[in-house]
Amino acid sequence: MKHRKNSGSESKWYLSTMFRTPNYRELLILCVIAMGMAGYLIYLMSLNYKPTEESKKFIQAESHGIHPRVNNMCDDTDLKHFPNESVDFRGFNNYTGYPSGCYVVPDIVHLIKFNQDEFNFIEMICIASILINHKPSRLMIHTNMFRFHGKYWTAIKRLPNFDRIRVVYLSKPKSIFGHSLENKYGSWHSSDIARLKLIQTYGGIYFDSDVFVVQSMHPYRRFEFGLEWNYHMNLGNQVLFGHKDARVIPHWLETYKQYNGSLWYYNGGELPTQAVLYYKPELIHRVRDKFGTDVKMLTYLYSTKDWAWQEYHVIHLFSRHQKYIFNESSVLNYHEFPIKQMILSVMPDYMYPTLEETGALP
Ligand SMILES: *[C@@H]1O[C@H](CO)[C@@H](O)[C@H](O)[C@H]1NC(C)=O
Ligand SMILES: *[C@@H]1O[C@H](CO)[C@@H](O)[C@H](O)[C@H]1NC(C)=O
Ligand SMILES: *[C@@H]1O[C@H](CO)[C@@H](O)[C@H](O)[C@H]1NC(C)=O
Ligand SMILES: *[C@@H]1O[C@H](CO)[C@@H](O)[C@H](O)[C@H]1NC(C)=O
């Protein structure tokens, strides 16, 4: 109460200064306020890829373990370090991880949301699937927007474990090695780059906004870096997990020296598969048929009965590649195919249409 009264009289004070010549002291105060605001804006803009103090502390506690093996994270007895403090992964076993079975990847999930301040139904469902089926210690939503709004953001705020979500400012990369990203596919390509740099900054697990989490991702946190790379295919970059010092990331970023903005998946998948993974397969833990990054998911998810989706860890829903518009009421009218079961397995009670809305009341 007291506080509110104070701020009320303060605003009167500002008003009065507007109608007469301010004296020296008032000008000084206004200057200080203006400088403070400018400083804050510059700070927001400079957050680009730099972890905030809070997340730094969190990552340090997670990855170095002030006490031995906090949450089974690997500590100094498991890891070797270079003089510059980055982890020396030479000799790392990409098949088993460290013999002690400790985790190298911090339990942080990263999502990227560039140029959109609203969520759609499927994005809300996918966030619910992360919070319910993986339960990360942190879910970071990296965005160049200043605030989110809309019906599905309101729904997200009511999800269980919403308190683990942090919205973090991240500006959209505009160029790479002097190649501009302002082209037809630019907004997708800048997200391809940003996801690698996020893992390089924080470590953790990256999901595209239409990736549905079926089971916990903890078993993958034992590896330096990994992704799904099926037989006879290019790698899938919709799901990535890794330590910030993973050796494959600089190699992958290096391929952007040959950036081709007119090709959709050249630098996102084709080139890193051919130029990095073929030659250095030991740098990743290769996942096969567990992340649903193959386009055959379209058939399985949207038009196949009795497909065992529960056996996957995560599934890319390819939601932009199919035509049905899913929302909390239309999903109820969909055929009994896996996508419907998956959505309803995490759709919160408060999303179900009321009897009134479905017209079931007289
Ligand atoms: C740290 O040193 C190693 C070995 O020289 C090098 O490979 C790595 O890129 C360095 N890391 C950083 C962040 O400079
Ligand atoms: C990009 O790929 C297209 C199609 O293969 C090719 O015609 C074009 O020359 C490439 N551009 C660059 C800059 O390599
Ligand atoms: C581990 O690396 C080897 C190459 O050393 C590769 O052939 C194999 O597929 C990788 N295994 C996994 C599980 O990623
Ligand atoms: C759901 O989508 C259908 C079909 O596009 C539309 O008619 C309906 O109004 C939508 N309902 C909600 C609650 O958004």
CSV table of C-alpha atoms and ligand atoms in Angstrom, one decimal:
chain,number,residue,atom,x,y,z
A,1,MET,CA,0.0,0.0,0.0
A,2,LYS,CA,2.7,2.4,1.1
A,3,HIS,CA,4.7,1.7,-2.0
A,4,ARG,CA,1.8,2.5,-4.3
A,5,LYS,CA,1.1,5.8,-2.6
A,6,ASN,CA,4.8,6.8,-3.1
A,7,SER,CA,4.8,6.0,-6.8
A,8,GLY,CA,1.5,8.0,-7.2
A,9,SER,CA,3.1,11.2,-5.8
A,10,GLU,CA,6.1,10.6,-7.9
A,11,SER,CA,4.1,10.6,-11.1
A,12,LYS,CA,2.6,13.9,-10.0
A,13,TRP,CA,6.1,15.3,-9.5
A,14,TYR,CA,7.0,14.3,-13.1
A,15,LEU,CA,3.8,15.9,-14.4
A,16,SER,CA,4.6,19.2,-12.7
A,17,THR,CA,8.1,19.2,-14.1
A,18,MET,CA,6.7,19.0,-17.6
A,19,PHE,CA,4.9,22.4,-17.3
A,20,ARG,CA,7.7,24.6,-16.1
A,21,THR,CA,11.3,25.0,-16.8
A,22,PRO,CA,13.0,22.1,-14.9
A,23,ASN,CA,15.8,23.1,-12.6
A,24,TYR,CA,19.3,21.7,-12.8
A,25,ARG,CA,18.7,18.9,-10.3
A,26,GLU,CA,15.6,17.7,-12.0
A,27,LEU,CA,17.4,17.7,-15.4
A,28,LEU,CA,20.1,15.6,-13.9
A,29,ILE,CA,17.7,13.1,-12.5
A,30,LEU,CA,15.9,12.8,-15.9
A,31,CYS,CA,19.3,12.3,-17.6
A,32,VAL,CA,20.2,9.5,-15.2
A,33,ILE,CA,16.8,7.8,-15.9
A,34,ALA,CA,17.2,8.2,-19.7
A,35,MET,CA,20.7,6.7,-19.5
A,36,GLY,CA,19.5,3.9,-17.4
A,37,MET,CA,16.8,3.0,-19.9
A,38,ALA,CA,19.2,3.2,-22.8
A,39,GLY,CA,21.6,1.1,-20.9
A,40,TYR,CA,18.9,-1.5,-20.3
A,41,LEU,CA,18.0,-1.6,-24.0
A,42,ILE,CA,21.7,-2.0,-25.0
A,43,TYR,CA,21.9,-4.8,-22.5
A,44,LEU,CA,18.8,-6.6,-24.0
A,45,MET,CA,20.4,-6.4,-27.4
A,46,SER,CA,23.7,-7.6,-26.3
A,47,LEU,CA,22.2,-10.8,-24.8
A,48,ASN,CA,22.8,-12.4,-28.2
A,49,TYR,CA,24.2,-15.8,-27.4
A,50,LYS,CA,25.6,-14.7,-24.1
A,51,PRO,CA,24.1,-16.6,-21.2
A,52,THR,CA,22.6,-14.5,-18.5
A,53,GLU,CA,24.2,-14.6,-15.0
A,54,GLU,CA,21.4,-16.8,-13.7
A,55,SER,CA,21.7,-19.3,-16.5
A,56,LYS,CA,25.5,-19.2,-16.2
A,57,LYS,CA,25.3,-20.2,-12.6
A,58,PHE,CA,22.8,-22.8,-13.4
A,59,ILE,CA,25.0,-24.3,-16.1
A,60,GLN,CA,28.1,-24.2,-13.9
A,61,ALA,CA,26.3,-26.0,-11.2
A,62,GLU,CA,24.9,-28.4,-13.7
A,63,SER,CA,28.1,-29.1,-15.7
A,64,HIS,CA,30.9,-28.8,-13.2
A,65,GLY,CA,29.1,-29.9,-10.1
A,66,ILE,CA,30.2,-27.8,-7.1
A,67,HIS,CA,29.5,-31.0,-5.1
A,68,PRO,CA,30.6,-34.2,-6.8
A,69,ARG,CA,28.0,-35.5,-9.3
A,70,VAL,CA,25.1,-33.2,-8.8
A,71,ASN,CA,22.2,-34.9,-10.5
A,72,ASN,CA,24.6,-37.4,-11.9
A,73,MET,CA,26.4,-34.8,-14.0
A,74,CYS,CA,29.9,-35.8,-14.9
A,75,ASP,CA,32.5,-34.0,-12.8
A,76,ASP,CA,36.3,-33.4,-12.8
A,77,THR,CA,37.0,-37.1,-12.0
A,78,ASP,CA,35.2,-38.1,-15.2
A,79,LEU,CA,36.2,-35.3,-17.6
A,80,LYS,CA,39.6,-34.1,-18.9
A,81,HIS,CA,40.0,-30.4,-19.7
A,82,PHE,CA,42.2,-28.3,-22.0
A,83,PRO,CA,44.2,-25.4,-20.5
A,84,ASN,CA,41.4,-23.1,-21.8
A,85,GLU,CA,38.9,-25.0,-19.7
A,86,SER,CA,37.0,-26.6,-22.6
A,87,VAL,CA,36.4,-30.3,-22.2
A,88,ASP,CA,38.8,-32.6,-24.0
A,89,PHE,CA,36.6,-35.2,-25.6
A,90,ARG,CA,39.4,-37.0,-27.5
A,91,GLY,CA,38.9,-40.7,-27.1
A,92,PHE,CA,35.3,-40.3,-26.0
A,93,ASN,CA,33.2,-43.4,-26.6
A,94,ASN,CA,30.3,-42.4,-28.8
A,95,TYR,CA,28.7,-45.7,-28.2
A,96,THR,CA,28.6,-46.0,-24.4
A,97,GLY,CA,29.5,-42.5,-23.2
A,98,TYR,CA,31.8,-42.3,-20.2
A,99,PRO,CA,32.2,-45.6,-18.4
A,100,SER,CA,30.8,-44.1,-15.2
A,101,GLY,CA,27.5,-43.4,-17.0
A,102,CYS,CA,27.4,-39.8,-15.9
A,103,TYR,CA,25.6,-37.1,-17.9
A,104,VAL,CA,27.6,-34.7,-20.0
A,105,VAL,CA,24.6,-32.8,-21.4
A,106,PRO,CA,22.9,-30.4,-19.0
A,107,ASP,CA,19.2,-30.9,-18.6
A,108,ILE,CA,18.2,-27.8,-20.5
A,109,VAL,CA,15.8,-27.9,-23.4
A,110,HIS,CA,16.1,-25.1,-26.0
A,111,LEU,CA,13.3,-23.9,-28.3
A,112,ILE,CA,13.7,-21.0,-30.8
A,113,LYS,CA,10.9,-18.6,-31.8
A,114,PHE,CA,12.0,-15.9,-34.2
A,115,ASN,CA,9.6,-13.2,-35.4
A,116,GLN,CA,6.5,-14.7,-33.9
A,117,ASP,CA,4.9,-13.6,-30.7
A,118,GLU,CA,2.1,-16.2,-30.7
A,119,PHE,CA,2.0,-20.0,-30.4
A,120,ASN,CA,-0.3,-22.3,-32.3
A,121,PHE,CA,-2.1,-25.3,-30.9
A,122,ILE,CA,0.5,-27.8,-32.0
A,123,GLU,CA,3.3,-25.8,-30.6
A,124,MET,CA,1.4,-25.6,-27.3
A,125,ILE,CA,0.9,-29.4,-27.3
A,126,CYS,CA,4.6,-30.0,-28.1
A,127,ILE,CA,5.7,-27.8,-25.1
A,128,ALA,CA,3.2,-29.8,-23.0
A,129,SER,CA,4.9,-33.0,-24.2
A,130,ILE,CA,8.3,-31.7,-23.2
A,131,LEU,CA,7.2,-30.6,-19.7
A,132,ILE,CA,5.2,-33.8,-19.1
A,133,ASN,CA,7.2,-36.5,-20.7
A,134,HIS,CA,10.8,-35.2,-20.3
A,135,LYS,CA,10.4,-32.8,-17.4
A,136,PRO,CA,13.6,-30.8,-18.0
A,137,SER,CA,15.2,-28.8,-15.2
A,138,ARG,CA,15.0,-25.8,-17.6
A,139,LEU,CA,13.1,-25.1,-20.8
A,140,MET,CA,14.5,-22.0,-22.5
A,141,ILE,CA,12.5,-20.3,-25.2
A,142,HIS,CA,14.9,-18.1,-27.2
A,143,THR,CA,13.2,-15.3,-29.1
A,144,ASN,CA,13.7,-11.9,-30.7
A,145,MET,CA,10.2,-10.9,-29.5
A,146,PHE,CA,9.8,-8.9,-26.4
A,147,ARG,CA,6.6,-10.6,-25.1
A,148,PHE,CA,4.3,-13.5,-26.1
A,149,HIS,CA,0.6,-13.3,-26.1
A,150,GLY,CA,-2.5,-15.1,-27.4
A,151,LYS,CA,-4.7,-17.9,-26.3
A,152,TYR,CA,-2.2,-20.7,-26.5
A,153,TRP,CA,0.5,-18.8,-24.6
A,154,THR,CA,-2.1,-18.3,-21.9
A,155,ALA,CA,-2.6,-22.1,-22.0
A,156,ILE,CA,1.1,-22.7,-21.8
A,157,LYS,CA,1.3,-20.6,-18.7
A,158,ARG,CA,-1.1,-23.0,-17.0
A,159,LEU,CA,0.9,-26.2,-17.9
A,160,PRO,CA,2.4,-28.3,-15.1
A,161,ASN,CA,6.1,-27.3,-14.5
A,162,PHE,CA,5.6,-24.0,-16.3
A,163,ASP,CA,8.0,-22.5,-13.7
A,164,ARG,CA,10.8,-24.3,-15.4
A,165,ILE,CA,10.3,-22.2,-18.6
A,166,ARG,CA,12.6,-19.1,-19.1
A,167,VAL,CA,12.0,-16.8,-22.1
A,168,VAL,CA,15.4,-15.5,-23.2
A,169,TYR,CA,16.2,-12.7,-25.7
A,170,LEU,CA,18.1,-13.9,-28.8
A,171,SER,CA,18.6,-11.8,-31.9
A,172,LYS,CA,18.2,-13.6,-35.2
A,173,PRO,CA,21.5,-14.3,-37.0
A,174,LYS,CA,21.6,-12.1,-40.1
A,175,SER,CA,24.7,-13.4,-41.8
A,176,ILE,CA,27.3,-16.2,-41.7
A,177,PHE,CA,30.8,-15.9,-42.9
A,178,GLY,CA,29.8,-12.8,-44.9
A,179,HIS,CA,26.8,-14.6,-46.6
A,180,SER,CA,23.6,-12.8,-46.0
A,181,LEU,CA,20.7,-14.8,-44.5
A,182,GLU,CA,18.1,-12.4,-45.8
A,183,ASN,CA,16.7,-14.7,-48.5
A,184,LYS,CA,13.8,-16.9,-49.3
A,185,TYR,CA,14.7,-19.5,-46.7
A,186,GLY,CA,16.6,-17.1,-44.5
A,187,SER,CA,14.4,-17.4,-41.5
A,188,TRP,CA,14.8,-21.2,-41.4
A,189,HIS,CA,18.5,-21.1,-42.1
A,190,SER,CA,19.1,-18.6,-39.3
A,191,SER,CA,17.3,-20.9,-36.9
A,192,ASP,CA,19.5,-23.8,-38.2
A,193,ILE,CA,22.6,-21.8,-37.2
A,194,ALA,CA,21.2,-20.4,-34.0
A,195,ARG,CA,20.4,-23.9,-32.7
A,196,LEU,CA,24.1,-25.0,-33.1
A,197,LYS,CA,25.3,-21.8,-31.4
A,198,LEU,CA,22.8,-22.3,-28.5
A,199,ILE,CA,24.3,-25.8,-27.9
A,200,GLN,CA,27.7,-24.3,-28.2
A,201,THR,CA,26.8,-21.7,-25.6
A,202,TYR,CA,24.8,-23.7,-23.0
A,203,GLY,CA,24.8,-27.3,-24.0
A,204,GLY,CA,21.5,-29.1,-23.8
A,205,ILE,CA,18.8,-30.5,-26.0
A,206,TYR,CA,17.3,-28.6,-29.0
A,207,PHE,CA,13.8,-29.3,-30.4
A,208,ASP,CA,12.0,-27.8,-33.4
A,209,SER,CA,8.7,-26.3,-32.4
A,210,ASP,CA,6.7,-29.2,-33.8
A,211,VAL,CA,8.7,-32.0,-32.1
A,212,PHE,CA,6.6,-34.1,-29.8
A,213,VAL,CA,8.4,-35.7,-26.9
A,214,VAL,CA,7.2,-39.3,-26.1
A,215,GLN,CA,9.8,-40.4,-23.6
A,216,SER,CA,12.4,-38.8,-21.4
A,217,MET,CA,15.6,-37.8,-23.2
A,218,HIS,CA,17.9,-38.5,-20.3
A,219,PRO,CA,19.6,-41.6,-21.8
A,220,TYR,CA,21.0,-39.3,-24.5
A,221,ARG,CA,22.5,-36.9,-22.0
A,222,ARG,CA,25.5,-39.3,-21.7
A,223,PHE,CA,26.9,-38.3,-25.1
A,224,GLU,CA,29.1,-35.5,-26.4
A,225,PHE,CA,26.7,-34.8,-29.2
A,226,GLY,CA,24.0,-36.7,-31.1
A,227,LEU,CA,21.2,-36.6,-33.6
A,228,GLU,CA,19.1,-38.9,-35.8
A,229,TRP,CA,20.9,-40.1,-38.9
A,230,ASN,CA,19.0,-42.9,-40.6
A,231,TYR,CA,20.3,-45.2,-43.2
A,232,HIS,CA,20.5,-43.8,-46.7
A,233,MET,CA,19.5,-40.4,-45.5
A,234,ASN,CA,20.9,-37.0,-44.5
A,235,LEU,CA,21.0,-36.1,-40.8
A,236,GLY,CA,17.9,-34.7,-39.2
A,237,ASN,CA,18.6,-31.4,-37.4
A,238,GLN,CA,15.1,-31.1,-35.8
A,239,VAL,CA,16.4,-32.8,-32.6
A,240,LEU,CA,20.0,-32.2,-31.4
A,241,PHE,CA,21.6,-32.9,-28.0
A,242,GLY,CA,25.1,-32.1,-26.9
A,243,HIS,CA,27.7,-30.6,-24.7
A,244,LYS,CA,28.8,-27.0,-25.4
A,245,ASP,CA,32.4,-28.1,-26.3
A,246,ALA,CA,31.2,-30.9,-28.6
A,247,ARG,CA,33.8,-31.2,-31.4
A,248,VAL,CA,31.3,-31.6,-34.2
A,249,ILE,CA,29.8,-28.1,-33.8
A,250,PRO,CA,32.8,-26.1,-35.1
A,251,HIS,CA,33.1,-28.5,-38.1
A,252,TRP,CA,29.4,-28.1,-38.9
A,253,LEU,CA,29.5,-24.3,-38.6
A,254,GLU,CA,32.6,-24.3,-40.8
A,255,THR,CA,30.5,-25.8,-43.7
A,256,TYR,CA,28.6,-22.5,-43.8
A,257,LYS,CA,31.6,-21.0,-45.6
A,258,GLN,CA,29.9,-22.8,-48.5
A,259,TYR,CA,26.5,-21.4,-47.7
A,260,ASN,CA,23.8,-21.8,-50.4
A,261,GLY,CA,20.7,-19.8,-49.5
A,262,SER,CA,18.7,-21.0,-52.5
A,263,LEU,CA,18.7,-24.6,-51.2
A,264,TRP,CA,16.4,-25.5,-48.3
A,265,TYR,CA,18.3,-28.3,-46.6
A,266,TYR,CA,21.8,-28.0,-48.0
A,267,ASN,CA,23.6,-26.5,-45.0
A,268,GLY,CA,21.0,-27.7,-42.5
A,269,GLY,CA,21.5,-31.4,-43.4
A,270,GLU,CA,23.1,-32.4,-46.7
A,271,LEU,CA,26.5,-30.8,-46.5
A,272,PRO,CA,27.2,-31.5,-42.9
A,273,THR,CA,26.3,-35.2,-43.5
A,274,GLN,CA,28.6,-35.4,-46.5
A,275,ALA,CA,31.4,-33.2,-45.4
A,276,VAL,CA,31.5,-34.0,-41.7
A,277,LEU,CA,29.7,-37.1,-40.6
A,278,TYR,CA,31.0,-39.3,-43.4
A,279,TYR,CA,34.5,-38.5,-42.4
A,280,LYS,CA,34.1,-38.2,-38.6
A,281,PRO,CA,31.2,-40.5,-37.5
A,282,GLU,CA,32.9,-40.9,-34.1
A,283,LEU,CA,32.1,-37.3,-33.2
A,284,ILE,CA,28.4,-38.1,-32.8
A,285,HIS,CA,26.2,-40.6,-31.2
A,286,ARG,CA,24.2,-41.8,-34.1
A,287,VAL,CA,20.5,-42.3,-33.4
A,288,ARG,CA,18.4,-44.4,-35.8
A,289,ASP,CA,14.6,-44.5,-36.0
A,290,LYS,CA,14.1,-43.1,-32.6
A,291,PHE,CA,13.5,-39.4,-33.3
A,292,GLY,CA,10.9,-39.6,-36.1
A,293,THR,CA,12.7,-37.1,-38.4
A,294,ASP,CA,12.0,-39.2,-41.5
A,295,VAL,CA,9.2,-37.8,-43.7
A,296,LYS,CA,7.5,-41.3,-43.6
A,297,MET,CA,6.2,-40.0,-40.2
A,298,LEU,CA,3.6,-38.1,-42.3
A,299,THR,CA,1.9,-41.4,-43.3
A,300,TYR,CA,2.4,-43.0,-39.9
A,301,LEU,CA,1.1,-40.1,-37.8
A,302,TYR,CA,-1.8,-38.9,-39.9
A,303,SER,CA,-3.2,-41.9,-41.7
A,304,THR,CA,-2.0,-45.2,-40.2
A,305,LYS,CA,-3.9,-47.2,-37.5
A,306,ASP,CA,-2.0,-49.1,-34.9
A,307,TRP,CA,1.5,-47.7,-35.4
A,308,ALA,CA,3.6,-48.0,-32.2
A,309,TRP,CA,4.5,-44.4,-31.7
A,310,GLN,CA,5.2,-45.1,-28.0
A,311,GLU,CA,8.4,-46.8,-29.1
A,312,TYR,CA,9.9,-43.6,-30.3
A,313,HIS,CA,11.7,-41.1,-28.0
A,314,VAL,CA,10.5,-38.0,-29.8
A,315,ILE,CA,8.6,-37.5,-33.1
A,316,HIS,CA,8.8,-34.6,-35.5
A,317,LEU,CA,5.2,-33.9,-36.4
A,318,PHE,CA,5.9,-32.3,-39.8
A,319,SER,CA,3.0,-30.1,-39.0
A,320,ARG,CA,3.5,-27.7,-41.9
A,321,HIS,CA,3.5,-30.6,-44.3
A,322,GLN,CA,0.0,-31.7,-43.8
A,323,LYS,CA,-3.3,-29.9,-44.3
A,324,TYR,CA,-5.6,-30.6,-41.4
A,325,ILE,CA,-5.9,-27.7,-39.0
A,326,PHE,CA,-5.6,-29.1,-35.5
A,327,ASN,CA,-7.0,-27.3,-32.5
A,328,GLU,CA,-8.6,-28.3,-29.2
A,329,SER,CA,-11.9,-29.0,-30.8
A,330,SER,CA,-11.0,-30.2,-34.3
A,331,VAL,CA,-8.6,-32.8,-32.9
A,332,LEU,CA,-11.7,-34.6,-31.4
A,333,ASN,CA,-13.1,-35.0,-34.9
A,334,TYR,CA,-10.0,-36.5,-36.4
A,335,HIS,CA,-9.7,-40.2,-37.3
A,336,GLU,CA,-8.3,-42.6,-34.7
A,337,PHE,CA,-4.8,-42.2,-35.9
A,338,PRO,CA,-1.6,-41.8,-33.8
A,339,ILE,CA,-1.5,-38.0,-34.0
A,340,LYS,CA,-4.9,-37.8,-32.2
A,341,GLN,CA,-3.8,-40.2,-29.4
A,342,MET,CA,-0.6,-38.3,-29.0
A,343,ILE,CA,-2.3,-34.9,-28.7
A,344,LEU,CA,-4.9,-36.2,-26.3
A,345,SER,CA,-2.3,-37.8,-24.2
A,346,VAL,CA,-1.0,-34.4,-23.1
A,347,MET,CA,-3.8,-32.0,-23.9
A,348,PRO,CA,-4.7,-30.3,-20.6
A,349,ASP,CA,-8.2,-30.7,-19.2
A,350,TYR,CA,-8.8,-27.0,-19.4
A,351,MET,CA,-8.4,-27.1,-23.2
A,352,TYR,CA,-11.3,-29.4,-23.8
A,353,PRO,CA,-14.3,-27.6,-25.3
A,354,THR,CA,-17.2,-27.1,-22.9
A,355,LEU,CA,-20.5,-28.9,-23.7
A,356,GLU,CA,-21.9,-25.5,-24.6
A,357,GLU,CA,-19.1,-24.9,-27.2
A,358,THR,CA,-19.6,-28.3,-28.8
A,359,GLY,CA,-23.4,-27.6,-29.1
A,360,ALA,CA,-24.2,-30.6,-26.9
A,361,LEU,CA,-26.4,-28.6,-24.6
A,362,PRO,CA,-30.1,-28.1,-25.6
B,1,LIG,C1,40.4,-25.0,-26.3
B,1,LIG,O1,41.6,-25.6,-26.7
B,1,LIG,C2,41.4,-26.8,-27.5
B,1,LIG,C3,42.7,-27.5,-27.8
B,1,LIG,O2,43.7,-26.6,-28.2
B,1,LIG,C4,40.7,-26.3,-28.8
B,1,LIG,O3,40.5,-27.5,-29.7
B,1,LIG,C5,39.4,-25.7,-28.5
B,1,LIG,O4,38.8,-25.2,-29.7
B,1,LIG,C6,39.6,-24.5,-27.5
B,1,LIG,N1,38.3,-24.1,-27.1
B,1,LIG,C7,38.0,-22.8,-27.1
B,1,LIG,C8,36.6,-22.5,-26.6
B,1,LIG,O5,38.8,-21.9,-27.4
B,2,LIG,C1,23.3,-23.1,-55.0
B,2,LIG,O1,22.7,-24.2,-55.6
B,2,LIG,C2,22.1,-24.0,-56.9
B,2,LIG,C3,21.4,-25.3,-57.2
B,2,LIG,O2,22.2,-26.4,-57.1
B,2,LIG,C4,23.2,-23.7,-57.8
B,2,LIG,O3,22.6,-23.5,-59.1
B,2,LIG,C5,23.9,-22.4,-57.3
B,2,LIG,O4,25.0,-22.1,-58.2
B,2,LIG,C6,24.4,-22.6,-55.9
B,2,LIG,N1,24.8,-21.3,-55.4
B,2,LIG,C7,26.0,-21.2,-54.8
B,2,LIG,C8,26.3,-19.8,-54.3
B,2,LIG,O5,26.7,-22.1,-54.7
B,3,LIG,C1,30.5,-44.3,-33.2
B,3,LIG,O1,31.5,-44.0,-34.1
B,3,LIG,C2,31.7,-44.9,-35.1
B,3,LIG,C3,33.0,-44.5,-35.9
B,3,LIG,O2,34.1,-44.5,-35.0
B,3,LIG,C4,30.6,-45.1,-36.0
B,3,LIG,O3,30.8,-46.0,-37.1
B,3,LIG,C5,29.4,-45.5,-35.2
B,3,LIG,O4,28.2,-45.4,-36.0
B,3,LIG,C6,29.2,-44.6,-34.0
B,3,LIG,N1,28.2,-45.2,-33.1
B,3,LIG,C7,27.1,-44.6,-32.7
B,3,LIG,C8,26.2,-45.3,-31.8
B,3,LIG,O5,26.9,-43.4,-33.0
B,4,LIG,C1,-10.7,-25.1,-34.9
B,4,LIG,O1,-10.5,-25.2,-36.3
B,4,LIG,C2,-11.7,-25.3,-37.0
B,4,LIG,C3,-11.4,-25.6,-38.4
B,4,LIG,O2,-10.4,-24.8,-38.9
B,4,LIG,C4,-12.5,-24.0,-36.8
B,4,LIG,O3,-13.7,-24.0,-37.5
B,4,LIG,C5,-12.8,-23.8,-35.3
B,4,LIG,O4,-13.4,-22.5,-35.1
B,4,LIG,C6,-11.5,-23.8,-34.5
B,4,LIG,N1,-11.8,-23.9,-33.1
B,4,LIG,C7,-11.1,-23.2,-32.2
B,4,LIG,C8,-11.6,-23.4,-30.8
B,4,LIG,O5,-10.1,-22.6,-32.5
